[in-house]
Amino acid sequence: KGVQMNYSEPLSNQLSVFLSGVGFGFILCALYVAVKLLSRVFGKGKTAVMISDAVFVLSATVISFFFMIMINNGEVRFNLIIAQATGGIVIYFTVGRYILRLLYPLCDLIHSVMSKLLYPVRVYLKSFFNAGQLIYFKITNPKDKKVDNKKKKIKIIQKSS
C-alpha cells in the first residue's frame, strides 16, 4: 500500500496560529504608534516621516516573515498574513488613533523644548562646518574672491551667535 500523507492540520492548531498572528499584528501596530510618536518628537518634516515609515515597514516585514516561519512550522500562509493585518488594523483604528491624538501635544512640547535646548549646539556645529567649508574652498581655489566673501560672512555669523 504506500505511505499516506496528511496535509491538513487540526482546527485547534489553525485557530491557535491565527490568533497568534492577530496578537502579533497588535504588537506591530503598537510599535508603529511608538515610531509615529518618536518621529513627531525628533523630526516633523515630511522626509523624516517618510524615512521612519520606510524603515519601520521594512523591519516589520522581515520580523513578520520570521514570525510566520517560527509559529507555523516553516510555512508561510496567506491566512497568517490576513491575521496580522486584522490585528494591526483593529488596534490602529480603535486604540492607536486615540493614543496618537492624546500624545501629539506632549510630543510637540518635547520637540519645542529640545529644539530650544539644542539651539547652541546647532549654531556651534553650523559655524564649525562653515569653517571647514571655507578651508576646503581656500585649498581648492586659492585666488578666488568668493572665498574672501565667505570668510567675512562666516565671521559675521560667528559674532552674532
XYZ file of C-alpha atoms in Angstrom:
161
model
C 0.000 0.000 0.000
C 2.061 3.208 0.393
C 2.544 5.940 2.873
C -0.433 8.200 3.329
C 0.338 11.820 3.960
C -1.968 14.021 5.941
C -1.785 17.622 4.760
C -4.477 19.080 6.945
C -3.767 20.390 10.394
C -6.204 20.135 13.273
C -8.588 23.055 13.600
C -7.307 23.898 17.077
C -3.778 24.322 15.716
C -5.017 26.528 12.856
C -7.002 28.673 15.286
C -4.021 28.969 17.614
C -1.788 30.084 14.739
C -4.418 32.578 13.523
C -4.879 34.119 16.985
C -1.110 34.305 17.418
C -0.992 36.216 14.135
C -3.673 38.619 15.345
C -1.705 39.171 18.565
C 1.477 39.762 16.594
C -0.409 42.296 14.455
C -1.417 44.064 17.689
C 2.239 44.228 18.745
C 3.425 45.514 15.348
C 0.766 48.218 15.353
C 1.694 49.276 18.889
C 5.313 49.579 17.721
C 4.136 51.644 14.746
C 2.306 54.034 17.057
C 5.517 54.375 19.111
C 7.517 55.092 15.934
C 4.974 57.751 14.912
C 5.307 59.409 18.313
C 9.114 59.340 18.177
C 9.154 60.754 14.666
C 6.865 63.540 15.884
C 9.362 64.360 18.666
C 12.588 64.156 16.663
C 11.578 65.383 13.225
C 8.396 66.861 11.891
C 9.447 67.108 8.254
C 7.928 65.019 5.500
C 11.287 63.442 4.765
C 11.777 62.329 8.368
C 8.314 60.777 8.464
C 8.864 59.048 5.142
C 12.207 57.607 6.221
C 10.906 56.422 9.599
C 7.873 54.804 7.943
C 10.023 53.086 5.320
C 12.446 51.750 7.937
C 9.541 50.525 10.047
C 7.805 48.792 7.135
C 10.998 47.045 6.037
C 11.892 45.883 9.533
C 8.297 44.848 10.284
C 8.217 42.816 7.073
C 11.367 40.915 7.980
C 10.248 40.373 11.584
C 6.807 39.277 10.393
C 8.327 36.796 7.953
C 10.439 35.211 10.678
C 7.431 35.147 12.996
C 5.386 33.298 10.385
C 8.158 30.766 9.821
C 8.558 30.214 13.561
C 4.881 29.997 14.513
C 3.705 27.886 11.574
C 6.450 25.226 11.421
C 8.306 26.763 8.495
C 5.261 27.541 6.373
C 4.163 30.989 5.288
C 0.423 31.018 4.693
C -1.885 33.717 3.474
C -4.260 33.337 6.418
C -1.438 34.292 8.783
C -0.800 37.467 6.775
C -4.534 38.260 6.968
C -4.461 37.627 10.731
C -1.584 40.056 11.265
C -3.247 42.685 9.089
C -6.505 42.226 11.004
C -4.772 42.682 14.352
C -2.923 45.769 13.161
C -5.989 47.388 11.617
C -8.131 46.742 14.683
C -5.584 48.289 17.036
C -4.769 51.244 14.778
C -8.363 52.294 14.167
C -9.521 51.788 17.755
C -6.831 52.493 20.327
C -3.932 53.727 18.180
C -5.621 56.798 16.737
C -6.780 57.971 20.155
C -3.348 57.447 21.682
C -1.806 59.495 18.874
C -4.326 62.309 19.320
C -3.790 62.277 23.059
C 0.020 62.281 22.948
C 0.705 64.560 19.944
C 0.539 67.749 22.068
C 3.041 66.236 24.511
C 5.329 65.267 21.619
C 5.122 68.801 20.234
C 6.027 70.222 23.643
C 9.020 67.877 23.957
C 10.102 68.807 20.424
C 9.979 72.543 21.147
C 11.865 72.180 24.449
C 14.536 70.022 22.806
C 14.954 72.440 19.907
C 15.433 75.348 22.342
C 17.919 73.394 24.464
C 19.903 72.191 21.468
C 19.984 75.559 19.663
C 23.503 76.495 20.917
C 24.847 73.126 19.785
C 23.271 73.585 16.367
C 24.789 77.075 15.981
C 28.230 75.809 17.018
C 28.082 72.881 14.608
C 26.898 75.131 11.797
C 29.813 77.534 12.297
C 32.230 74.596 12.590
C 31.068 73.107 9.287
C 31.087 76.520 7.629
C 34.715 76.951 8.709
C 35.527 73.534 7.266
C 33.827 74.511 4.039
C 35.858 77.726 3.946
C 39.110 75.804 4.398
C 38.112 73.446 1.590
C 37.318 76.371 -0.747
C 40.577 78.109 0.206
C 42.574 74.975 -0.622
C 40.818 74.271 -3.909
C 40.543 77.914 -5.106
C 43.399 79.909 -3.571
C 42.868 83.111 -5.642
C 39.076 83.242 -5.683
C 37.352 86.393 -4.376
C 34.271 84.396 -3.355
C 36.323 82.676 -0.670
C 37.136 86.012 0.955
C 33.461 86.973 0.890
C 32.543 83.633 2.516
C 35.209 84.259 5.142
C 33.647 87.615 6.019
C 30.174 86.056 6.111
C 31.339 83.299 8.491
C 32.934 85.847 10.812
C 29.685 87.827 10.880
C 27.695 84.662 11.694
C 30.112 83.703 14.476
C 29.933 87.170 16.040
C 26.125 87.217 16.008
C 25.893 83.780 17.674
